[in-house]
mmCIF file of C-alpha atoms in Angstrom:
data_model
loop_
_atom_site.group_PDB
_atom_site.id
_atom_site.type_symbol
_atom_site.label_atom_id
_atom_site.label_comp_id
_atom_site.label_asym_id
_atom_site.label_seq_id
_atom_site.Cartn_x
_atom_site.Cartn_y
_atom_site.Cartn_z
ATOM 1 C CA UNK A 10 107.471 135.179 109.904
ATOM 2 C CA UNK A 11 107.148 133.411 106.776
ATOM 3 C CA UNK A 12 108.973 134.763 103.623
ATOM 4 C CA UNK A 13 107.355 134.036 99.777
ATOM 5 C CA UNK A 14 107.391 130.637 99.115
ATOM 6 C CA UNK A 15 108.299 129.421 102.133
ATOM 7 C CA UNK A 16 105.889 126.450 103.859
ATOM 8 C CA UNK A 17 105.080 126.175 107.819
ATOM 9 C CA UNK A 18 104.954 122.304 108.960
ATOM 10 C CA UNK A 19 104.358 122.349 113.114
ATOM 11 C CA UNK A 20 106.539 125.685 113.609
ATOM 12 C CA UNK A 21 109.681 125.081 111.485
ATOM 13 C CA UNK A 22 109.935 127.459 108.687
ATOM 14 C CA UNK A 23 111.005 125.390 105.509
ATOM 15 C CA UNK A 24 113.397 126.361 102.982
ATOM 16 C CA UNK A 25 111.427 126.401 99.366
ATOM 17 C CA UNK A 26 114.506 125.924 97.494
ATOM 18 C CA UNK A 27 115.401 122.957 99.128
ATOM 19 C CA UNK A 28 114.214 120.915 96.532
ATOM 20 C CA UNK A 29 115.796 121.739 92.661
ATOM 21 C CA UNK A 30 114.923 118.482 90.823
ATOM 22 C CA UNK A 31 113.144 115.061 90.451
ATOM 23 C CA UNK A 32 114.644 112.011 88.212
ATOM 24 C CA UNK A 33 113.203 111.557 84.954
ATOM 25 C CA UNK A 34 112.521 107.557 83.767
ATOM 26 C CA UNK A 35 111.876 106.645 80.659
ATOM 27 C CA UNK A 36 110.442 103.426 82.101
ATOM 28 C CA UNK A 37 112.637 101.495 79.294
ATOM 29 C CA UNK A 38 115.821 100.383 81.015
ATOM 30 C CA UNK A 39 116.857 103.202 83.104
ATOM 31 C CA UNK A 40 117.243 103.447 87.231
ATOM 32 C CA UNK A 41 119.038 104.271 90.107
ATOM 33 C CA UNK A 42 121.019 101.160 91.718
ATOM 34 C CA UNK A 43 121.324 102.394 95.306
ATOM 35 C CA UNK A 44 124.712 100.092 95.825
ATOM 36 C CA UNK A 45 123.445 99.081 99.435
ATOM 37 C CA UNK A 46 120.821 95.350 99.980
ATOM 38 C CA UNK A 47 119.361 97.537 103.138
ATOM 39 C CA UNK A 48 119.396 93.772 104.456
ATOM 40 C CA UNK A 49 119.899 94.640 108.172
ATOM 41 C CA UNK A 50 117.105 97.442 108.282
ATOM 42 C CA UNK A 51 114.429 95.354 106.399
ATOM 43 C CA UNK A 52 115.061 92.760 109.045
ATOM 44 C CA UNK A 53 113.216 94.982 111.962
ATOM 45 C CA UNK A 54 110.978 97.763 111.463
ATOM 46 C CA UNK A 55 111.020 99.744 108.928
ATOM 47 C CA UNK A 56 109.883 102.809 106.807
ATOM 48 C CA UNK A 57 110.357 104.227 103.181
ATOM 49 C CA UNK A 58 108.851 107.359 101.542
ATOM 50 C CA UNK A 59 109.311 108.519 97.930
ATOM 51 C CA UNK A 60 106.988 110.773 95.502
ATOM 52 C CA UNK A 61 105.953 109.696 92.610
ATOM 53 C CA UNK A 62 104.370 111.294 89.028
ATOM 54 C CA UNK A 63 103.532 109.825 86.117
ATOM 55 C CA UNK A 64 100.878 109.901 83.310
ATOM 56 C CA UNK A 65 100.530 105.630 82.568
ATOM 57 C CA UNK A 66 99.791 103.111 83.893
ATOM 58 C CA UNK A 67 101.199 99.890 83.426
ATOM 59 C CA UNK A 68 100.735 96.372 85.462
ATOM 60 C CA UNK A 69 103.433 95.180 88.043
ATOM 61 C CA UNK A 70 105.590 98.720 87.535
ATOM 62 C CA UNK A 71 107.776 99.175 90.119
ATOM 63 C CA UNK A 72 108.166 102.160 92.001
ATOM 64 C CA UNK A 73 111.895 100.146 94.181
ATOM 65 C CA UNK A 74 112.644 96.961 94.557
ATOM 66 C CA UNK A 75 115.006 94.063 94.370
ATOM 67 C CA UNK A 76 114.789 90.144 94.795
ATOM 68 C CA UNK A 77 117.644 87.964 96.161
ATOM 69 C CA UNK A 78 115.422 84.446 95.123
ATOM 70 C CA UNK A 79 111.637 83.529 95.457
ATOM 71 C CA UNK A 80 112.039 83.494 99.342
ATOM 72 C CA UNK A 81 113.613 86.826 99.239
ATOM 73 C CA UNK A 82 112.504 89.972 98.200
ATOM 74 C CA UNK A 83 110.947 93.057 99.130
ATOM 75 C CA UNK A 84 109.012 95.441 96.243
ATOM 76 C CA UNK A 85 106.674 98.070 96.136
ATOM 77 C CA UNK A 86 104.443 98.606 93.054
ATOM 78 C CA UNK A 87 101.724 99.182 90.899
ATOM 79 C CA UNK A 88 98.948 95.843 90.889
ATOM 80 C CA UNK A 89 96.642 94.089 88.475
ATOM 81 C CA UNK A 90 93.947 95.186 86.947
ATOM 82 C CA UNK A 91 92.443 96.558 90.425
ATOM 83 C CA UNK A 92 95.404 99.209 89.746
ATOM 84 C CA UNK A 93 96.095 99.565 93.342
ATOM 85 C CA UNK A 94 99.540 100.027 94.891
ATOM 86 C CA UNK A 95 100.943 97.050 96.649
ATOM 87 C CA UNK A 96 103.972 96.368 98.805
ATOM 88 C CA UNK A 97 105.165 92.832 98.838
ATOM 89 C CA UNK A 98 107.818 91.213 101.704
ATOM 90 C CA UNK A 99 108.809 87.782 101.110
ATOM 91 C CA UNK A 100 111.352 86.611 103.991
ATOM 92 C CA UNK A 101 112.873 83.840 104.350
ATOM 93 C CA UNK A 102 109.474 82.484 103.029
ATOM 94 C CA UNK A 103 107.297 83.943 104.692
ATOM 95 C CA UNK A 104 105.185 86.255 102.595
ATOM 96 C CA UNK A 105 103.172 89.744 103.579
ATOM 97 C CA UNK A 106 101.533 91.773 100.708
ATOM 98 C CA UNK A 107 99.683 94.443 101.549
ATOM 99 C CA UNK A 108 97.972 96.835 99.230
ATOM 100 C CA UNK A 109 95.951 99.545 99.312
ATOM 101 C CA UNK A 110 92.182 99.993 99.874
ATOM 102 C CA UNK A 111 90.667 101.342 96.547
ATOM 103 C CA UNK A 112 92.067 102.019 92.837
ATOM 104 C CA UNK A 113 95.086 104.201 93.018
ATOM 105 C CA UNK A 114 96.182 104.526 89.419
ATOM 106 C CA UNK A 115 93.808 105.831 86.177
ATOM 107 C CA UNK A 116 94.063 103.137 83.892
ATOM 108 C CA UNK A 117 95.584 105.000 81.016
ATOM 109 C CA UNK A 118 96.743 108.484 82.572
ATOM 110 C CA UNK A 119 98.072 107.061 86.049
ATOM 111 C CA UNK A 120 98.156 109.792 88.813
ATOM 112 C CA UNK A 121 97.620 112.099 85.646
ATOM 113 C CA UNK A 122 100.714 114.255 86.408
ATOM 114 C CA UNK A 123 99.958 115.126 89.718
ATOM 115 C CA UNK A 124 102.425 113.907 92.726
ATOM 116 C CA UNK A 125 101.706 111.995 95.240
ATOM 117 C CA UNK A 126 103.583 111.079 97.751
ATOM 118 C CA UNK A 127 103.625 107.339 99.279
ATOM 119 C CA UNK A 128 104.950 106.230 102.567
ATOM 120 C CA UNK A 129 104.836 102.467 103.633
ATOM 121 C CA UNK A 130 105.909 101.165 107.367
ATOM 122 C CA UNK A 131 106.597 97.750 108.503
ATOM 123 C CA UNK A 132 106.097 97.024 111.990
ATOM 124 C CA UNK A 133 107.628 94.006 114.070
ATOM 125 C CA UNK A 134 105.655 92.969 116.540
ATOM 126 C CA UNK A 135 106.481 92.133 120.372
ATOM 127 C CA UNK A 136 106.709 88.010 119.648
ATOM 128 C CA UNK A 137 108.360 85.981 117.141
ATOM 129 C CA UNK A 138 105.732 84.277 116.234
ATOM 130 C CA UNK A 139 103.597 87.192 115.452
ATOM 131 C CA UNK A 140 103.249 88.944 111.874
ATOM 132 C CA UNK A 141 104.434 92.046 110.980
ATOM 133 C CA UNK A 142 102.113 95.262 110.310
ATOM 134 C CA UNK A 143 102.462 96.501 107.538
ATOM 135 C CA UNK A 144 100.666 100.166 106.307
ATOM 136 C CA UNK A 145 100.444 102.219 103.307
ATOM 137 C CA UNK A 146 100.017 105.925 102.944
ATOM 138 C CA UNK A 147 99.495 108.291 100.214
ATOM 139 C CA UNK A 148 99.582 111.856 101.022
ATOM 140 C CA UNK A 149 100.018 111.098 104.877
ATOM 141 C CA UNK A 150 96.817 109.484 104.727
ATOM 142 C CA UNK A 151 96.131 106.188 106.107
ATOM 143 C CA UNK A 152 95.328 103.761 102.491
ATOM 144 C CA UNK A 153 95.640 100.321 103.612
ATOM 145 C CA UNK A 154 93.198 97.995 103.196
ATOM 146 C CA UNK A 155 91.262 96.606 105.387
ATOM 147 C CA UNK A 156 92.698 93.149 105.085
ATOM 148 C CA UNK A 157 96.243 91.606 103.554
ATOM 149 C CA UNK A 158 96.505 89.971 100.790
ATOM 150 C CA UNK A 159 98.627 87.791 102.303
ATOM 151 C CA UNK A 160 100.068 88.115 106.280
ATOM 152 C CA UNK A 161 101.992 85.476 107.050
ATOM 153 C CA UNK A 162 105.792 87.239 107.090
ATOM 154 C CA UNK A 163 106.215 86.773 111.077
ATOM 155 C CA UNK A 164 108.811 88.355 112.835
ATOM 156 C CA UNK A 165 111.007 85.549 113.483
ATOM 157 C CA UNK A 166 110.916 85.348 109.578
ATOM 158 C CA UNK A 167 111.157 89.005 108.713
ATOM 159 C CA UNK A 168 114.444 88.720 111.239
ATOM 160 C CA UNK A 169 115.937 86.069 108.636
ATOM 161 C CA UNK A 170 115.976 88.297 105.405
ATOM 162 C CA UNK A 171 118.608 87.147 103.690
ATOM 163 C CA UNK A 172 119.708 89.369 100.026
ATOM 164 C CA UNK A 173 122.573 90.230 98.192
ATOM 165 C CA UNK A 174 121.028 92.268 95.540
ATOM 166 C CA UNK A 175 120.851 96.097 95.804
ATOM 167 C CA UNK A 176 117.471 98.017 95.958
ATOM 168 C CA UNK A 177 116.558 99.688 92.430
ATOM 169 C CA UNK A 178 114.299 102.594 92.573
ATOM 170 C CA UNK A 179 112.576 103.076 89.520
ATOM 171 C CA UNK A 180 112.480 99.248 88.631
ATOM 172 C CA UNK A 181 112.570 95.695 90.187
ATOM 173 C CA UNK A 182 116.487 94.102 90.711
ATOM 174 C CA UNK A 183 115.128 90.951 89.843
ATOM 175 C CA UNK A 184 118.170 89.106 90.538
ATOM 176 C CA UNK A 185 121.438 89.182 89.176
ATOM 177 C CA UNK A 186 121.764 93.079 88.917
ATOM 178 C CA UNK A 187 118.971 92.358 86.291
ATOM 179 C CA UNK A 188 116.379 95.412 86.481
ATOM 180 C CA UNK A 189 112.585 94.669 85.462
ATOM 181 C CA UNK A 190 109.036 96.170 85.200
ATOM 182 C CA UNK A 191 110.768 99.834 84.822
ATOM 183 C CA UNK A 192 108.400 102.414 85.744
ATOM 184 C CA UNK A 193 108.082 105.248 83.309
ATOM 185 C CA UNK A 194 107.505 109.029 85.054
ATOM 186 C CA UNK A 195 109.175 110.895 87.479
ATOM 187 C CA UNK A 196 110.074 109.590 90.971
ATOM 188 C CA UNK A 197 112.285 112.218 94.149
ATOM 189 C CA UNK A 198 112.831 111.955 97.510
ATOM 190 C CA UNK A 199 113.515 108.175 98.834
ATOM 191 C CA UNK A 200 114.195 108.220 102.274
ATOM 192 C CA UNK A 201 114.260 104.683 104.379
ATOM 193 C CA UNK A 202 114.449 104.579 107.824
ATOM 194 C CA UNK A 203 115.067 102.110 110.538
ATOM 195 C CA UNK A 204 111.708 102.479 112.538
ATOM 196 C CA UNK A 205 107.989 102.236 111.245
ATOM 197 C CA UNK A 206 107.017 105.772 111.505
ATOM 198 C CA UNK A 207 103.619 106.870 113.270
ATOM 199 C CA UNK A 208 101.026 108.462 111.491
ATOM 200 C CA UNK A 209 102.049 111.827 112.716
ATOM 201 C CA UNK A 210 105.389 111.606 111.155
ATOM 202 C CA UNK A 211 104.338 110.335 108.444
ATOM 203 C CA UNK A 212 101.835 113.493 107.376
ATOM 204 C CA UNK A 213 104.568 115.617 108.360
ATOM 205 C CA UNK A 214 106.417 114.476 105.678
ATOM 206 C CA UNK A 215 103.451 115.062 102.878
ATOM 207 C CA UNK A 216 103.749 118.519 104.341
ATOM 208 C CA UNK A 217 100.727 119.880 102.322
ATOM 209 C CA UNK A 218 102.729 118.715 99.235
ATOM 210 C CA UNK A 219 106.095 119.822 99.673
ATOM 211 C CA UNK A 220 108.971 117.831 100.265
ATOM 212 C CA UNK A 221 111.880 118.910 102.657
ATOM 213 C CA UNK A 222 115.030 118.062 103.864
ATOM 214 C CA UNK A 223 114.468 114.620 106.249
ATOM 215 C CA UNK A 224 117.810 114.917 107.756
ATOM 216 C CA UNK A 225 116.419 117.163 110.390
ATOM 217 C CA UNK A 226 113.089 116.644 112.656
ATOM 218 C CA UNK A 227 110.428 119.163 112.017
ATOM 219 C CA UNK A 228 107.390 119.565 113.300
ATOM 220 C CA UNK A 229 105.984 116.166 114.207
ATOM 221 C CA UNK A 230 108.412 114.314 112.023
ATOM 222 C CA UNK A 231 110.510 113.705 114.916
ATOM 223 C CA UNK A 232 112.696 110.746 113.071
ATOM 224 C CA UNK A 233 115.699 112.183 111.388
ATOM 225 C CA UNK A 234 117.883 110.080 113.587
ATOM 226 C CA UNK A 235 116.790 107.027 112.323
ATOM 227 C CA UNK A 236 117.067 107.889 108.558
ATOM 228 C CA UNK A 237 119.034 105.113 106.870
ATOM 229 C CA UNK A 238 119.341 106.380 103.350
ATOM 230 C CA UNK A 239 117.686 109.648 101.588
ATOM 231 C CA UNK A 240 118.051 110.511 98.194
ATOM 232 C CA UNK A 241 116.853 113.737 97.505
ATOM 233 C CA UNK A 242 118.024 113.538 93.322
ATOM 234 C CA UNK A 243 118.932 117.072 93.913
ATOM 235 C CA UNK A 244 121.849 116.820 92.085
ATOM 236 C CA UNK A 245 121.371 118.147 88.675
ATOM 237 C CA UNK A 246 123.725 116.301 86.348
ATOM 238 C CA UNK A 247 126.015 113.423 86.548
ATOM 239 C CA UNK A 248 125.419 110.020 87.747
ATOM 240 C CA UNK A 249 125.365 110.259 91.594
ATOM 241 C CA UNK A 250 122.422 110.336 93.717
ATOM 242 C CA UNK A 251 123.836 111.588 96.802
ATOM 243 C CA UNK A 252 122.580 109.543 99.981
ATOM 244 C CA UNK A 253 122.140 112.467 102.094
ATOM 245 C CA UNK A 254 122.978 110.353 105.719
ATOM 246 C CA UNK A 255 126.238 110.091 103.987
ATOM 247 C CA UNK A 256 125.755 106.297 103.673
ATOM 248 C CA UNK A 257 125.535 104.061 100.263
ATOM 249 C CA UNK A 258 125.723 106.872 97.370
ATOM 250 C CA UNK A 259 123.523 105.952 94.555
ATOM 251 C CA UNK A 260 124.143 105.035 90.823
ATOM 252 C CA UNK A 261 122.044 106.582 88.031
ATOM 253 C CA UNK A 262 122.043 103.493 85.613
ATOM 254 C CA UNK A 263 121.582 103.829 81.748
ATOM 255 C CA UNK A 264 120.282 107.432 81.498
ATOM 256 C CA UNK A 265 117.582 108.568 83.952
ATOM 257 C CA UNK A 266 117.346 112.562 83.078
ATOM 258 C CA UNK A 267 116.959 115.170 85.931
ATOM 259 C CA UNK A 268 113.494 117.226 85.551
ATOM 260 C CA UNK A 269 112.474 120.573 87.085
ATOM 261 C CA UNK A 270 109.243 119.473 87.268
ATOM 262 C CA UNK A 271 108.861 118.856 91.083
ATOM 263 C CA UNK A 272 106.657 117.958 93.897
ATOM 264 C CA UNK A 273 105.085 121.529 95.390
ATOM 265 C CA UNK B 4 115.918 115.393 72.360
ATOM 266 C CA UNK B 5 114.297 112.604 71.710
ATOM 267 C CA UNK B 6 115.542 108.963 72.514
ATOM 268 C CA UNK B 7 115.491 106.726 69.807
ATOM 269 C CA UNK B 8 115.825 102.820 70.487
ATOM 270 C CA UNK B 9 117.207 99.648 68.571
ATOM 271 C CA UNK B 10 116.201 96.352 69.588
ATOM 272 C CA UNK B 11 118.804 93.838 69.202
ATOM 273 C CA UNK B 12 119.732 90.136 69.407
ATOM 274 C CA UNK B 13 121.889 89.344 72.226
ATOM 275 C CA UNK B 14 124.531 87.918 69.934
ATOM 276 C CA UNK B 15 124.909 91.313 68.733
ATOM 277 C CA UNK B 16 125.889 93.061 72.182
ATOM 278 C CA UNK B 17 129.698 92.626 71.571
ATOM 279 C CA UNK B 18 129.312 95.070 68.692
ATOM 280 C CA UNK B 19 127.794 97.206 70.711
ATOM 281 C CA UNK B 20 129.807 100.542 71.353
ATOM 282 C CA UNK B 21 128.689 101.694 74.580
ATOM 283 C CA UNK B 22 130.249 105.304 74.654
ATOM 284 C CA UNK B 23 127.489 106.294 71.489
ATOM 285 C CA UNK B 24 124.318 104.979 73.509
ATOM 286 C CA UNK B 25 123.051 105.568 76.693
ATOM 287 C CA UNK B 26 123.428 102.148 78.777
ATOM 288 C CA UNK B 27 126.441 101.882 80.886
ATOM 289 C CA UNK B 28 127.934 98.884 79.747
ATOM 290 C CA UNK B 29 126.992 95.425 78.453
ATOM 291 C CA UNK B 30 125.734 95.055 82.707
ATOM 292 C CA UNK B 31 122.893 97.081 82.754
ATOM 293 C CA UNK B 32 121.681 95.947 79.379
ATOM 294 C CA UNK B 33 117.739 94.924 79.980
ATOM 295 C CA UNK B 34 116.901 91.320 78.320
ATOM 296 C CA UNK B 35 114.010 89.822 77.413
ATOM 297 C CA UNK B 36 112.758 86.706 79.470
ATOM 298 C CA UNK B 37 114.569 84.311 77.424
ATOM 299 C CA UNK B 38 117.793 86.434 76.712
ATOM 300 C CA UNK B 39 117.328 86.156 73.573
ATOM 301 C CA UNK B 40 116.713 90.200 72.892
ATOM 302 C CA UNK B 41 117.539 93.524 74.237
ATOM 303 C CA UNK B 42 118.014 97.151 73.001
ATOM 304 C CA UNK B 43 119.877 99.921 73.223
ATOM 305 C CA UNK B 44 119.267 103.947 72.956
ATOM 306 C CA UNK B 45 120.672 107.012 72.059
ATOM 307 C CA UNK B 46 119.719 111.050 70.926
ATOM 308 C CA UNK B 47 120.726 112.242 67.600
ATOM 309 C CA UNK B 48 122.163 110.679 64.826
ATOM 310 C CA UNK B 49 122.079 106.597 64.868
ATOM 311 C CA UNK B 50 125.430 105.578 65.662
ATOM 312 C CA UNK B 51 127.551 103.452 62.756
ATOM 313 C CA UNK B 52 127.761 99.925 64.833
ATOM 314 C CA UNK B 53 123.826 100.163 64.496
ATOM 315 C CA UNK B 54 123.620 100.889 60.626
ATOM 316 C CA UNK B 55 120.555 99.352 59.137
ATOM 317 C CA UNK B 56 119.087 98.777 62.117
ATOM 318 C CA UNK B 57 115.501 99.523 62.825
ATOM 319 C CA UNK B 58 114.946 102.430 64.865
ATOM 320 C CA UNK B 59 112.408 102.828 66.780
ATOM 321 C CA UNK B 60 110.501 106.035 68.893
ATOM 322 C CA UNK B 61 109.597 105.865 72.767
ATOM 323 C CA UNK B 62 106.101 104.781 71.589
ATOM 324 C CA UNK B 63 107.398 102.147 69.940
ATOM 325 C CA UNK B 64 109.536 100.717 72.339
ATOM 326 C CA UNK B 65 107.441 101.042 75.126
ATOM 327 C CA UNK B 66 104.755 99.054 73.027
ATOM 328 C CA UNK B 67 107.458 96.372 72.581
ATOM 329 C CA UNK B 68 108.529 96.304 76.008
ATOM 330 C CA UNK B 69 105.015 95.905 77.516
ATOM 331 C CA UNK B 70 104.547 92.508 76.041
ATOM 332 C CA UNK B 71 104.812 89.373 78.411
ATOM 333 C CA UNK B 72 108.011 88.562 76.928
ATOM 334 C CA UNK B 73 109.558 91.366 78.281
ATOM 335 C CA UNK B 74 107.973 91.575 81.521
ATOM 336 C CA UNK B 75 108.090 89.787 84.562
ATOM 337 C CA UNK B 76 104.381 88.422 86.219
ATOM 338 C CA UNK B 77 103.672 89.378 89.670
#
């Protein structure tokens, strides 16, 4: 039986307090430096979720990210003038950027304070010389476009990603511990696994709009032993996001603010 | 409380006293694309190192920091 406030995702009963708090940016400066490149899970399949809320909109804002050189990097953001959402792999210079089918963004009020929740998987495929797959979701839906921008990151490529910079969330590492196009708004729950989740799994997680603790299956989200990293910013205060699998604790870098304003 | 922000030349960063603002240290500072600028920000009262400085709101200094200088093209 299901108590006030609680959710239902495929049988589980969810606890509603789970989640407490989301990280404020002010899009200036401020971010969390995860301390950990990820190198070894971005070189096979991969997935990472995080929610995201904000009222702007501003070109080439990035929602985590971090570049090693110009054959090296890995970002997902906010594109052009088309104001899609785009996730861009360069490997050992090979490039995939894949975006998503129609306008994501308002052009002056963003997702207009609502949360959404974004998922993108990277699938290696069965030969070397094959590219990877590469989908975005929002809200456990399906979003990709119908074509790449650009596919040519193979496998045998995405295999050679080489970086020694840590992912930012809430910005782009440029290089050099050197954080750029800092997204303004409010950003939880980044969770990165080591297999590209199916589409099941991945609109468990949206559960219906409310986020819950990935660090045990539920329902058809049936991947909790392949979490890499999960920051839940559940915290409160300090300057510790807490990586939940107990691996690379994040930093909270020149002032992000925790908000009660959450997804759910 | 508000943030308020102070944009200044990177000669100026040794003067900067980073237990009165809110950057972590003279690391984390965010440059412009020719290192020739950056800023710092605090809440209340404008600390003494940063006397006679222009202060500026968020508006402001998210105006500044969307121009090309600032940013990096996709």
């Amino acid at each position: 039986m299901l108590g006030l406030g609680n959710n239902l995702n495929g049988g589980a009963a969810l606890d509603a307090a789970y989640n407490q708090f989301a990280l404020s940016f002010d899009g200036t400066n401020d971010h969390v430096d995860t301390n950990a490149t990820f190198q070894s899970t971005f070189r096979n399949s991969f997935s990472v979720s995080c929610w995201q809320n904000t009222d702007n909109y501003t070109q080439t804002d990035t929602l985590w990210g971090a570049s090693a050189d110009g054959n090296n990097f890995i970002k997902l953001f906010q594109r052009g003038s088309g104001r899609k959402l785009c996730f861009q792999f360069k490997s050992a210079g090979s490039n995939s950027r894949q975006e998503t089918a129609s306008a994501e963004f308002d052009a002056t009020d963003g997702l207009d304070g609502a949360w959404v929740n974004w998922v993108v998987t990277a699938t290696k495929t069965g030969t070397e010389a094959e590219n990877i797959t590469v989908k975005i979701y929002k809200n456990g839906s399906d979003v990709t476009a119908g074509s790449a921008l650009t596919a040519g990151c193979t496998a045998e490529k995405q295999g050679g990603f080489t970086t020694d910079q840590n992912i930012y969330i809430g910005a782009f590492n440029a290089g050099s511990a050197t954080a750029s196009n800092l997204l303004p708004g409010l950003m939880d729950e980044w969770a990165l696994w080591s297999v590209a989740l199916d589409a099941d799994a991945v609109a468990a997680i949206y559960n219906s709009g409310v986020p819950f603790d990935l660090t045990a299956d539920n329902g058809n989200y049936d991947n909790s032993g392949s979490l890499v990293a999960f920051y839940g910013f559940n915290e409160g205060s300090g300057t510790t996001a807490t990586d939940a699998t107990g691996g690379s604790n994040g930093t909270l870098t020149n002032g992000p603010t925790y908000s009660t304003n959450i997804p759910g | 409380m508000d943030r308020k922000y102070v944009i200044l030349e990177s000669s100026e960063v040794s003067s900067v006293d980073f237990s009165k603002v809110l950057e972590d240290s003279s690391n984390t500072l965010r440059y412009n694309n020719n290192n020739t600028k950056t800023f710092v920000k605090y809440t209340g009262d404008q600390p003494d190192f940063l006397n006679g400085k222009t202060e500026l709101t968020y508006t402001e200094i998210i105006t500044e920091l969307a121009k090309s200088e600032w940013q990096l093209a996709e």
